[in-house]
Tab-separated table of C-alpha atoms in Angstrom:
chain	number	residue	atom	x	y	z
F	280	MET	CA	-6.847	-6.628	21.133
F	281	GLU	CA	-10.297	-6.551	19.537
F	282	LEU	CA	-10.301	-4.920	16.110
F	283	LYS	CA	-11.929	-1.658	15.658
F	284	LYS	CA	-14.504	-1.288	12.973
F	285	THR	CA	-14.980	1.946	10.752
F	286	PRO	CA	-18.485	3.237	10.133
F	287	PHE	CA	-18.386	1.922	6.749
F	288	HIS	CA	-17.405	-1.676	7.906
F	289	ASP	CA	-20.657	-3.662	7.098
F	290	ARG	CA	-21.032	-1.740	3.892
F	291	LEU	CA	-17.506	-3.005	2.827
F	292	VAL	CA	-18.276	-6.548	3.828
F	293	GLU	CA	-21.526	-6.476	1.795
F	294	LEU	CA	-19.480	-5.131	-1.114
F	295	GLY	CA	-17.440	-8.246	-1.082
F	296	GLY	CA	-14.425	-6.745	0.749
F	297	ARG	CA	-11.809	-9.431	1.853
F	298	MET	CA	-11.331	-8.130	5.461
F	299	VAL	CA	-7.852	-8.218	7.190
F	300	ALA	CA	-6.424	-6.673	10.290
F	301	PHE	CA	-4.630	-3.432	9.739
F	302	ALA	CA	-3.432	-0.836	12.153
F	303	GLY	CA	-5.903	-2.242	14.884
F	304	PHE	CA	-8.780	-1.939	12.249
F	305	HIS	CA	-10.878	-4.624	10.375
F	306	MET	CA	-10.142	-3.345	6.846
F	307	PRO	CA	-10.696	-4.615	3.366
F	308	MET	CA	-7.552	-5.764	1.480
F	309	GLN	CA	-9.325	-6.081	-1.845
F	310	PHE	CA	-12.699	-6.301	-3.582
F	311	ALA	CA	-12.826	-7.140	-7.331
F	312	GLY	CA	-8.888	-7.489	-7.258
F	313	ILE	CA	-5.964	-5.322	-6.836
F	314	VAL	CA	-5.096	-4.843	-10.455
F	315	GLU	CA	-8.840	-4.150	-11.416
F	316	GLU	CA	-9.285	-1.672	-8.625
F	317	HIS	CA	-5.997	-0.013	-9.358
F	318	LEU	CA	-6.864	0.625	-12.915
F	319	ALA	CA	-10.461	1.770	-12.058
F	320	VAL	CA	-8.894	4.636	-10.081
F	321	ARG	CA	-6.467	5.515	-12.947
F	322	THR	CA	-9.245	5.520	-15.559
F	323	ASP	CA	-12.429	6.421	-13.717
F	324	ALA	CA	-12.856	6.668	-10.034
F	325	GLY	CA	-12.698	4.598	-6.765
F	326	ILE	CA	-13.763	5.090	-3.261
F	327	PHE	CA	-11.734	4.340	-0.268
F	328	ASP	CA	-12.628	3.972	3.434
F	329	VAL	CA	-9.772	5.748	5.187
F	330	SER	CA	-11.511	6.245	8.482
F	331	HIS	CA	-8.510	4.433	10.213
F	332	MET	CA	-6.506	7.516	9.623
F	333	GLY	CA	-6.049	9.670	12.683
F	334	GLU	CA	-7.410	13.344	13.111
F	335	ILE	CA	-5.914	15.648	15.766
F	336	SER	CA	-7.046	19.144	16.338
F	337	ILE	CA	-4.766	21.829	17.756
F	338	SER	CA	-6.281	25.094	18.910
F	339	GLY	CA	-6.014	27.996	21.155
F	340	ASP	CA	-3.746	30.995	21.531
F	341	GLY	CA	-0.380	30.098	20.048
F	342	ALA	CA	-1.748	27.167	17.971
F	343	ALA	CA	-0.138	28.460	14.762
F	344	ASP	CA	3.172	28.864	16.420
F	345	TYR	CA	2.908	25.396	18.074
F	346	VAL	CA	2.001	23.532	14.780
F	347	ASN	CA	4.824	25.340	13.077
F	348	LYS	CA	7.250	24.029	15.907
F	349	LEU	CA	5.894	20.548	15.458
F	350	THR	CA	6.392	20.251	11.716
F	351	THR	CA	8.937	20.880	9.263
F	352	ASN	CA	6.925	22.876	6.681
F	353	ASP	CA	5.953	26.460	6.847
F	354	VAL	CA	2.531	26.667	8.567
F	355	ALA	CA	2.590	30.430	8.308
F	356	ALA	CA	2.307	30.285	4.587
F	357	LEU	CA	-1.043	28.575	4.804
F	358	ASP	CA	-4.082	30.558	3.724
F	359	LEU	CA	-7.465	29.771	5.439
F	360	MET	CA	-8.616	26.225	4.459
F	361	GLN	CA	-5.423	25.515	2.749
F	362	VAL	CA	-3.777	22.169	3.188
F	363	GLN	CA	0.041	21.212	3.505
F	364	TYR	CA	1.951	18.028	3.390
F	365	THR	CA	4.500	18.072	6.154
F	366	ALA	CA	6.430	15.831	8.523
F	367	MET	CA	6.766	15.733	12.258
F	368	LEU	CA	10.308	14.798	13.643
F	369	ASN	CA	11.660	13.729	16.983
F	370	ASP	CA	14.711	15.559	18.523
F	371	GLU	CA	17.083	13.402	16.490
F	372	GLY	CA	15.568	14.533	13.192
F	373	GLY	CA	13.805	11.241	12.599
F	374	VAL	CA	10.344	11.098	11.082
F	375	ILE	CA	7.739	10.300	13.736
F	376	ASP	CA	4.937	10.662	11.136
F	377	ASP	CA	4.106	12.349	7.845
F	378	LEU	CA	0.865	14.210	7.803
F	379	LEU	CA	-1.533	16.737	6.444
F	380	VAL	CA	-2.223	20.090	8.090
F	381	TYR	CA	-5.545	21.914	7.489
F	382	ARG	CA	-5.678	25.601	8.520
F	383	ARG	CA	-9.269	26.064	9.701
F	384	LYS	CA	-10.814	29.093	11.153
F	385	PHE	CA	-10.737	27.804	14.836
F	386	ASP	CA	-8.050	25.148	14.864
F	387	TYR	CA	-5.412	23.401	12.859
F	388	LEU	CA	-6.449	19.797	11.752
F	389	LEU	CA	-3.624	17.306	11.583
F	390	VAL	CA	-4.371	14.131	9.629
F	391	VAL	CA	-1.922	11.314	10.756
F	392	ASN	CA	-1.289	7.742	9.775
F	393	ALA	CA	-3.507	5.117	11.612
F	394	VAL	CA	-0.701	3.157	13.299
F	395	ASN	CA	0.891	6.256	14.667
F	396	VAL	CA	-2.037	7.933	16.241
F	397	GLU	CA	-1.148	7.273	19.820
F	398	ARG	CA	2.481	8.088	19.398
F	399	ASP	CA	1.517	11.423	17.549
F	400	PHE	CA	-1.069	12.413	20.136
F	401	GLY	CA	1.265	11.744	22.965
F	402	TRP	CA	4.028	13.682	21.351
F	403	MET	CA	1.938	16.596	20.426
F	404	SER	CA	0.141	16.662	23.955
F	405	GLU	CA	3.274	16.508	26.084
F	406	ARG	CA	4.954	19.468	24.358
F	407	ALA	CA	1.863	21.774	24.106
F	408	PRO	CA	2.474	25.062	25.735
F	409	GLU	CA	-0.139	26.732	28.066
F	410	GLY	CA	-3.158	27.672	26.297
F	411	VAL	CA	-2.839	25.424	23.371
F	412	LYS	CA	-5.322	22.526	23.217
F	413	VAL	CA	-4.626	19.121	21.613
F	414	ARG	CA	-7.604	16.949	20.923
F	415	ASN	CA	-7.677	13.395	19.408
F	416	LEU	CA	-10.734	13.226	17.150
F	417	SER	CA	-9.849	10.085	15.396
F	418	ASP	CA	-12.621	7.956	16.762
F	419	GLU	CA	-15.320	10.361	16.103
F	420	THR	CA	-14.190	11.161	12.577
F	421	ALA	CA	-14.983	9.157	9.321
F	422	GLN	CA	-12.903	9.630	6.256
F	423	VAL	CA	-13.776	8.809	2.656
F	424	ALA	CA	-11.463	9.176	-0.339
F	425	VAL	CA	-12.818	9.457	-3.783
F	426	GLN	CA	-9.934	9.315	-6.317
F	427	GLY	CA	-9.571	9.255	-9.944
F	428	PRO	CA	-10.307	11.420	-13.155
F	429	GLY	CA	-14.011	11.037	-12.613
F	430	ALA	CA	-13.849	11.437	-8.762
F	431	VAL	CA	-14.677	15.190	-8.374
F	432	GLU	CA	-17.531	15.079	-10.932
F	433	MET	CA	-19.114	12.023	-8.984
F	434	VAL	CA	-18.889	13.854	-5.663
F	435	ALA	CA	-20.103	17.097	-7.002
F	436	ALA	CA	-23.245	15.459	-8.359
F	437	VAL	CA	-24.297	14.580	-4.803
F	438	CYS	CA	-23.001	17.714	-2.991
F	439	ASP	CA	-25.126	20.641	-2.160
F	440	ASP	CA	-21.921	22.921	-2.489
F	441	ASP	CA	-19.691	23.266	-5.506
F	442	VAL	CA	-16.623	21.364	-4.753
F	443	SER	CA	-15.600	21.149	-8.355
F	444	GLY	CA	-13.786	24.350	-8.297
F	445	LEU	CA	-11.753	23.438	-5.326
F	446	GLY	CA	-8.106	24.019	-5.898
F	447	SER	CA	-5.367	21.468	-5.325
F	448	PHE	CA	-4.501	21.275	-1.645
F	449	ARG	CA	-7.624	23.476	-0.704
F	450	SER	CA	-10.546	22.486	1.491
F	451	MET	CA	-14.046	23.673	2.151
F	452	GLY	CA	-16.951	22.892	4.274
F	453	ALA	CA	-19.680	21.133	2.106
F	454	THR	CA	-23.036	19.351	2.581
F	455	ILE	CA	-23.521	15.894	1.387
F	456	ALA	CA	-26.989	14.037	2.164
F	457	GLY	CA	-27.655	16.652	4.689
F	458	VAL	CA	-24.394	15.961	6.525
F	459	GLN	CA	-21.783	18.604	7.108
F	460	CYS	CA	-18.321	17.562	5.759
F	461	LEU	CA	-14.880	18.825	5.308
F	462	VAL	CA	-13.866	18.233	1.646
F	463	SER	CA	-10.125	18.655	0.398
F	464	ARG	CA	-8.568	18.194	-3.021
F	465	THR	CA	-6.034	15.804	-1.801
F	466	GLY	CA	-5.207	12.059	-2.012
F	467	TYR	CA	-2.724	9.328	-1.851
F	468	THR	CA	-3.078	7.819	-5.391
F	469	GLY	CA	-1.347	10.246	-7.837
F	470	GLU	CA	-4.836	11.054	-9.298
F	471	ASP	CA	-7.130	14.015	-8.980
F	472	GLY	CA	-9.693	13.561	-6.333
F	473	LEU	CA	-11.137	14.422	-2.926
F	474	GLU	CA	-10.979	13.374	0.662
F	475	ILE	CA	-14.029	13.941	2.761
F	476	TYR	CA	-14.095	14.029	6.591
F	477	THR	CA	-17.274	13.791	8.576
F	478	GLY	CA	-18.703	12.820	11.938
F	479	SER	CA	-18.631	8.924	12.459
F	480	ASP	CA	-22.232	8.754	13.464
F	481	LYS	CA	-23.697	10.318	10.273
F	482	ALA	CA	-20.898	9.121	7.831
F	483	GLY	CA	-23.060	6.200	6.388
F	484	ALA	CA	-25.463	8.628	4.658
F	485	VAL	CA	-22.457	10.330	2.969
F	486	TRP	CA	-21.167	6.868	1.630
F	487	ASP	CA	-24.599	5.858	0.519
F	488	ALA	CA	-25.136	9.186	-1.407
F	489	ILE	CA	-21.847	8.786	-3.315
F	490	MET	CA	-22.538	5.189	-4.021
F	491	LYS	CA	-26.058	5.736	-5.259
F	492	ALA	CA	-25.037	8.458	-7.819
F	493	GLY	CA	-25.632	7.729	-11.441
F	494	SER	CA	-21.980	7.008	-12.233
F	495	ARG	CA	-20.355	5.883	-9.037
F	496	PRO	CA	-16.937	4.963	-7.825
F	497	VAL	CA	-15.538	1.382	-7.423
F	498	PRO	CA	-14.762	0.300	-3.963
F	499	ILE	CA	-10.947	0.038	-3.432
F	500	GLY	CA	-9.036	-2.006	-0.829
F	501	LEU	CA	-5.693	-1.516	1.019
F	502	GLY	CA	-3.941	-3.677	-1.652
F	503	ALA	CA	-4.553	-1.131	-4.633
F	504	ARG	CA	-4.119	1.759	-2.153
F	505	ASP	CA	-0.639	0.743	-1.686
F	506	SER	CA	0.112	0.038	-5.413
F	507	LEU	CA	-1.423	3.362	-6.423
F	508	ARG	CA	0.762	5.288	-3.795
F	509	LEU	CA	3.835	3.480	-4.865
F	510	GLU	CA	3.370	4.281	-8.683
F	511	ALA	CA	3.074	8.003	-7.413
F	512	ALA	CA	6.290	7.436	-5.367
F	513	PHE	CA	4.574	8.561	-2.157
F	514	ARG	CA	6.393	7.290	0.860
F	515	LEU	CA	4.822	5.127	3.337
F	516	HIS	CA	5.648	5.746	7.008
F	517	GLY	CA	6.849	2.663	8.652
F	518	SER	CA	8.229	1.287	5.382
F	519	ASP	CA	10.060	4.087	3.621
F	520	MET	CA	10.669	6.175	6.632
F	521	ASP	CA	10.608	6.006	10.400
F	522	GLU	CA	11.907	7.666	13.438
F	523	THR	CA	15.542	6.586	12.389
F	524	THR	CA	15.441	8.177	9.020
F	525	SER	CA	15.286	12.070	8.428
F	526	PRO	CA	13.050	13.750	5.819
F	527	LEU	CA	16.272	14.741	3.880
F	528	GLU	CA	17.230	11.115	3.609
F	529	ALA	CA	13.669	10.118	2.554
F	530	GLY	CA	13.804	12.633	-0.367
F	531	LEU	CA	11.331	14.984	1.374
F	532	GLY	CA	13.655	18.029	1.505
F	533	TRP	CA	10.894	20.044	-0.330
F	534	ILE	CA	8.628	19.880	2.893
F	535	VAL	CA	11.631	20.946	5.111
F	536	LYS	CA	11.769	24.683	5.582
F	537	LEU	CA	14.944	25.500	7.451
F	538	ASP	CA	14.654	29.343	7.209
F	539	ASN	CA	11.232	29.511	8.705
F	540	GLY	CA	11.513	29.499	12.588
F	541	ASP	CA	12.293	26.651	14.921
F	542	PHE	CA	10.955	22.955	14.829
F	543	PHE	CA	11.659	19.818	16.705
F	544	GLY	CA	14.739	18.120	15.170
F	545	LYS	CA	15.852	21.268	13.184
F	546	GLU	CA	19.516	21.127	14.548
F	547	VAL	CA	20.001	17.688	13.172
F	548	LEU	CA	18.761	18.535	9.897
F	549	LEU	CA	20.850	21.787	9.650
F	550	ARG	CA	23.844	19.561	10.307
F	551	GLN	CA	22.950	16.964	7.823
F	552	LYS	CA	22.345	19.678	5.244
F	553	ALA	CA	25.920	21.059	5.859
F	554	GLU	CA	27.595	17.566	6.070
F	555	GLY	CA	25.434	15.780	3.450
F	556	VAL	CA	23.279	12.783	4.241
F	557	LYS	CA	24.681	9.216	4.222
F	558	LYS	CA	21.689	7.457	2.406
F	559	ARG	CA	19.033	8.597	0.234
F	560	LEU	CA	15.602	7.132	-0.894
F	561	ILE	CA	15.454	6.592	-4.445
F	562	GLY	CA	13.048	5.138	-7.010
F	563	LEU	CA	14.141	2.026	-9.096
F	564	LEU	CA	12.320	0.548	-12.141
F	565	SER	CA	12.812	-3.120	-13.314
F	566	GLU	CA	11.660	-4.835	-16.350
F	567	ALA	CA	12.319	-8.338	-15.044
F	568	LYS	CA	9.678	-10.817	-14.463
F	569	ARG	CA	10.509	-11.199	-10.850
F	570	PHE	CA	9.548	-8.117	-8.883
F	571	PRO	CA	11.439	-6.188	-6.257
F	572	ARG	CA	10.105	-6.680	-2.907
F	573	PRO	CA	10.960	-4.998	0.587
F	574	GLY	CA	14.388	-6.248	1.952
F	575	TYR	CA	15.856	-7.098	-1.384
F	576	GLY	CA	19.476	-5.885	-1.904
F	577	VAL	CA	20.324	-3.055	-4.192
F	578	TRP	CA	23.774	-3.328	-5.904
F	579	SER	CA	25.874	-1.188	-8.118
F	580	GLY	CA	28.477	-3.691	-9.755
F	581	ASP	CA	30.274	-5.484	-6.995
F	582	ARG	CA	29.021	-3.462	-4.117
F	583	GLU	CA	25.785	-3.696	-2.266
F	584	VAL	CA	24.600	-0.146	-1.924
F	585	GLY	CA	21.146	-0.339	-0.263
F	586	ARG	CA	18.035	-2.126	0.205
F	587	VAL	CA	14.424	-1.932	-1.145
F	588	THR	CA	11.885	-0.524	1.358
F	589	SER	CA	8.783	-0.751	-0.833
F	590	GLY	CA	8.257	-2.688	-4.107
F	591	GLY	CA	6.091	-4.731	-6.360
F	592	PHE	CA	4.278	-4.916	-9.502
F	593	ALA	CA	2.936	-1.531	-11.001
F	594	PRO	CA	-0.377	-2.295	-12.675
F	595	SER	CA	-0.376	0.846	-14.873
F	596	LEU	CA	3.206	0.473	-15.941
F	597	LYS	CA	3.210	-3.190	-16.156
F	598	CYS	CA	6.705	-3.594	-14.631
F	599	GLY	CA	8.512	-3.748	-11.104
F	600	ILE	CA	9.016	-0.570	-9.205
F	601	ALA	CA	10.622	-0.047	-5.878
F	602	LEU	CA	11.674	2.595	-3.413
F	603	ALA	CA	15.069	1.811	-1.887
F	604	TYR	CA	17.596	3.543	0.410
F	605	VAL	CA	21.133	3.593	-1.160
F	606	GLU	CA	24.366	5.121	-0.049
F	607	ALA	CA	24.014	8.907	-0.841
F	608	ASP	CA	27.091	8.869	-3.215
F	609	TYR	CA	25.267	6.404	-5.440
F	610	ALA	CA	21.912	8.249	-5.618
F	611	LYS	CA	22.203	9.573	-8.968
F	612	ARG	CA	21.123	9.040	-12.574
F	613	SER	CA	24.536	7.939	-13.880
F	614	THR	CA	24.748	4.954	-11.466
F	615	GLU	CA	24.066	1.456	-12.862
F	616	PHE	CA	21.846	-0.177	-10.271
F	617	GLN	CA	20.977	-3.856	-10.040
F	618	ILE	CA	18.394	-5.397	-7.671
F	619	ASP	CA	19.016	-8.812	-6.415
F	620	LEU	CA	15.679	-10.587	-7.312
F	621	ARG	CA	16.076	-13.676	-5.311
F	622	GLY	CA	19.544	-14.591	-6.362
F	623	GLN	CA	19.275	-12.863	-9.895
F	624	ARG	CA	20.944	-9.547	-9.891
F	625	THR	CA	19.199	-7.694	-12.462
F	626	ASP	CA	19.418	-4.168	-13.853
F	627	ALA	CA	17.220	-1.491	-12.692
F	628	LYS	CA	16.726	2.163	-13.707
F	629	TYR	CA	16.992	5.102	-11.513
F	630	VAL	CA	13.748	7.127	-11.606
F	631	ARG	CA	13.370	10.674	-10.046
F	632	GLY	CA	10.094	11.548	-8.933
F	633	PRO	CA	6.872	9.765	-9.599
F	634	PHE	CA	6.878	6.473	-11.604
F	635	TYR	CA	3.455	7.160	-12.980
F	636	LYS	CA	2.305	10.696	-13.949
F	637	ARG	CA	-1.337	11.406	-14.772
F	638	PRO	CA	-1.984	12.691	-18.244
F	639	GLU	CA	-2.555	16.487	-18.461
F	640	PRO	CA	-6.179	17.279	-18.507
F	641	GLU	CA	-7.270	18.297	-22.211
G	512	MET	CA	-15.752	-24.902	-4.217
G	513	THR	CA	-13.146	-27.614	-3.130
G	514	PRO	CA	-13.456	-30.332	-5.540
G	515	ASP	CA	-14.095	-33.934	-4.060
G	516	ASP	CA	-11.859	-35.869	-6.420
G	517	LEU	CA	-8.520	-34.139	-5.481
G	518	LEU	CA	-5.942	-34.322	-2.654
G	519	TYR	CA	-4.560	-31.127	-1.007
G	520	SER	CA	-1.405	-30.006	0.721
G	521	GLU	CA	-1.300	-27.822	3.809
G	522	LYS	CA	0.543	-25.272	1.596
G	523	HIS	CA	-2.537	-25.026	-0.656
G	524	GLU	CA	-1.461	-27.135	-3.611
G	525	TRP	CA	-3.971	-29.569	-5.159
G	526	VAL	CA	-3.099	-32.938	-6.652
G	527	LYS	CA	-5.006	-34.946	-9.076
G	528	VAL	CA	-3.885	-38.583	-9.347
G	529	ASP	CA	-3.881	-40.535	-12.588
G	530	GLY	CA	-1.661	-43.850	-12.254
G	531	ASP	CA	1.840	-42.657	-11.176
G	532	ILE	CA	1.204	-38.998	-12.663
G	533	ALA	CA	0.272	-36.283	-10.139
G	534	THR	CA	-1.088	-33.135	-11.779
G	535	VAL	CA	-0.603	-30.158	-9.483
G	536	GLY	CA	-1.964	-26.790	-9.080
G	537	ILE	CA	-2.899	-24.266	-6.368
G	538	THR	CA	-6.263	-24.043	-4.777
G	539	ASP	CA	-8.991	-21.445	-5.341
G	540	TYR	CA	-8.424	-20.347	-1.764
G	541	ALA	CA	-4.729	-19.864	-2.390
G	542	GLN	CA	-5.246	-17.912	-5.566
G	543	ASN	CA	-7.894	-15.795	-3.885
G	544	GLN	CA	-5.481	-15.113	-0.772
G	545	LEU	CA	-2.496	-14.168	-3.129
G	546	GLY	CA	-4.701	-11.643	-4.978
G	547	ASP	CA	-3.789	-11.045	-8.708
G	548	ILE	CA	-1.102	-13.425	-9.907
G	549	VAL	CA	1.098	-11.364	-12.349
G	550	TYR	CA	3.833	-14.143	-13.042
G	551	VAL	CA	4.493	-17.727	-12.426
G	552	GLU	CA	7.876	-19.298	-12.602
G	553	LEU	CA	8.085	-23.045	-12.564
G	554	SER	CA	10.941	-25.587	-12.466
G	555	PRO	CA	11.269	-27.073	-16.060
G	556	ALA	CA	10.340	-30.541	-17.164
G	557	GLY	CA	13.084	-32.990	-16.060
G	558	THR	CA	13.670	-31.410	-12.581
G	559	LYS	CA	13.662	-33.847	-9.909
G	560	VAL	CA	11.593	-32.627	-6.904
G	561	THR	CA	11.133	-33.850	-3.329
G	562	GLN	CA	7.930	-33.446	-1.192
G	563	MET	CA	7.633	-30.033	0.400
G	564	SER	CA	10.584	-28.513	-1.495
G	565	PRO	CA	9.946	-25.362	-3.656
G	566	MET	CA	9.527	-26.012	-7.318
G	567	GLY	CA	8.320	-22.510	-8.427
G	568	THR	CA	7.346	-19.124	-7.350
G	569	ILE	CA	4.186	-17.184	-7.751
G	570	GLU	CA	4.543	-13.349	-8.088
G	571	ALA	CA	1.392	-11.562	-7.117
G	572	VAL	CA	0.864	-7.668	-6.894
G	573	LYS	CA	1.531	-7.688	-3.285
G	574	ALA	CA	3.902	-10.542	-2.557
G	575	VAL	CA	5.886	-13.493	-3.797
G	576	SER	CA	5.415	-16.992	-2.580
G	577	ASP	CA	6.929	-20.470	-3.186
G	578	MET	CA	4.923	-23.226	-4.739
G	579	HIS	CA	6.003	-26.568	-3.113
G	580	ALA	CA	6.067	-30.010	-4.641
G	581	PRO	CA	3.368	-32.049	-2.786
G	582	VAL	CA	5.011	-35.310	-3.737
G	583	THR	CA	8.539	-36.557	-4.624
G	584	GLY	CA	9.358	-37.387	-8.288
G	585	GLU	CA	10.142	-35.831	-11.640
G	586	ILE	CA	8.369	-32.931	-13.434
G	587	VAL	CA	7.360	-34.431	-16.601
G	588	GLU	CA	5.258	-31.632	-18.127
G	589	VAL	CA	4.747	-27.913	-17.282
G	590	ASN	CA	1.604	-25.983	-18.353
G	591	ASP	CA	3.142	-23.255	-20.497
G	592	ALA	CA	-0.302	-21.563	-20.701
G	593	VAL	CA	-0.123	-20.553	-17.127
G	594	GLY	CA	3.279	-18.920	-17.764
G	595	ALA	CA	2.032	-17.082	-20.830
G	596	ASP	CA	-1.220	-15.833	-18.902
G	597	PRO	CA	-1.499	-16.380	-15.213
G	598	SER	CA	-5.024	-15.133	-15.036
G	599	VAL	CA	-6.018	-18.630	-15.953
G	600	ILE	CA	-5.351	-19.640	-12.408
G	601	LYS	CA	-8.028	-17.335	-11.195
G	602	SER	CA	-10.582	-18.342	-13.803
G	603	SER	CA	-9.941	-22.078	-13.522
G	604	PRO	CA	-7.670	-23.090	-10.779
G	605	TYR	CA	-8.634	-26.725	-10.827
G	606	GLY	CA	-8.819	-26.967	-14.684
G	607	ASP	CA	-6.796	-25.016	-17.257
G	608	GLY	CA	-4.880	-23.432	-14.370
G	609	TRP	CA	-2.854	-26.628	-13.620
G	610	MET	CA	0.815	-26.100	-13.305
G	611	VAL	CA	2.993	-29.232	-13.471
G	612	LYS	CA	2.690	-33.053	-13.860
G	613	ILE	CA	4.958	-35.014	-11.579
G	614	LYS	CA	5.962	-38.793	-12.113
G	615	MET	CA	5.643	-39.906	-8.655
G	616	GLU	CA	8.502	-41.915	-7.068
G	617	ASP	CA	6.476	-43.060	-4.035
G	618	PRO	CA	2.561	-42.852	-4.451
G	619	GLY	CA	2.571	-43.882	-0.718
G	620	GLN	CA	3.224	-40.299	-0.018
G	621	LEU	CA	-0.402	-39.469	-1.272
G	622	ASP	CA	-1.416	-40.720	2.182
G	623	SER	CA	0.209	-37.717	3.760
G	624	LEU	CA	-1.991	-35.432	1.800
G	625	LEU	CA	-5.329	-33.896	2.979
G	626	LYS	CA	-8.708	-35.267	1.853
G	627	PRO	CA	-11.025	-32.687	0.628
G	628	GLU	CA	-13.006	-32.483	3.891
G	629	LYS	CA	-9.799	-31.893	5.880
G	630	TYR	CA	-8.875	-29.182	3.538
G	631	ARG	CA	-12.305	-27.535	3.742
G	632	GLU	CA	-11.692	-27.500	7.654
G	633	LEU	CA	-8.295	-26.006	7.088
G	634	THR	CA	-9.591	-23.079	4.963
G	635	GLY	CA	-12.733	-22.636	7.032
G	636	GLU	CA	-14.971	-23.321	4.009
């Protein structure tokens, strides 16, 4: 299959991006280097081409009820232009995808993972009741993320509208370089920042305006995108959860609202809640010089209790970090964990929540 | 980028021959593909190695990979500077970023390594 190119492809190559195949797209793995890019986002700002992400619009009479039925979080709680992190489950309670839902005036915009667009769109289309329209806007939509403590200021400098006052998980329409965009205060890095959606045909002008600003963000590849999200303990669908794991097992109970109407997979989650889950995704931190990698065994004493699903070197913390599924009985602070680092069982510390927390603004 | 006075393995190690001593490192192509190298673990001096067997590991941000002995022999020296600061591999892959010196058992094995032009072909340089 021929790889798709995003509207920014040529610009990324020109910036020195080392291009790889990812989710059917030709995407940059890195520019200056993963560590350097990672730290740029933590200290200043980085720009990411995330046009490979999928965008699906759900509209029509009953759209709100249908999105609520598709997802685990409470869509009814959303204000106009508010954004919500949520999950879409199969009938067995497994995570088909994790996604953002934007409540807009005339539709709900669902932003999904690139590798899952076809599966998601199929699932949403097949179950749509009469009068509800499901449209896949992925090909005609470009997305740019600008992330880091300096990100909002940099975008605000080239934006006709005031995006600097945008609250967390809020969105607004805004014009950049004469192009109409949807801008939200969201991201996948654990930093402050914005995600900007616009039509693929005019997206280049938006990118150029941001990159020509006085102080401009550093281009960031998929490598640093992954290390940034892992430090924030954000789950990656396909690695840390999939259609065989429930959001309760994946530690996403906070986006599951069991008392707010019916949703696909709810029965299974109610049962899991009553009986307890068998495994749980936890965070582990290792000070060893060998780093935890996906597939490595997690031990407690003489017992293998789980397996690493995401892991590697954390550039901001300068140590190894991992997400791992372990038997639920062991998923607690008092457990002494070891990770089998290629034959060396090495102590690892249980970490609740994000490994990296951004400093409070002064 | 690929120096003319070295030999290369298909696993992206380079070899510099001086008598029966082979100095070994990884190529610029390899370090670039691996991304930022955070930690290098090498077998200590005195270790006997056989051609193509692992003699160390390279931990990059994204992944870990084995480093292979391009020739059979005994490791006689390890570059401690690389262990202390692996960034030297990026800044000087063919110079200060060398990793081990191997006293070769069978210099005839050098014939199985790639000449610079073959290695350039392999990496599409």
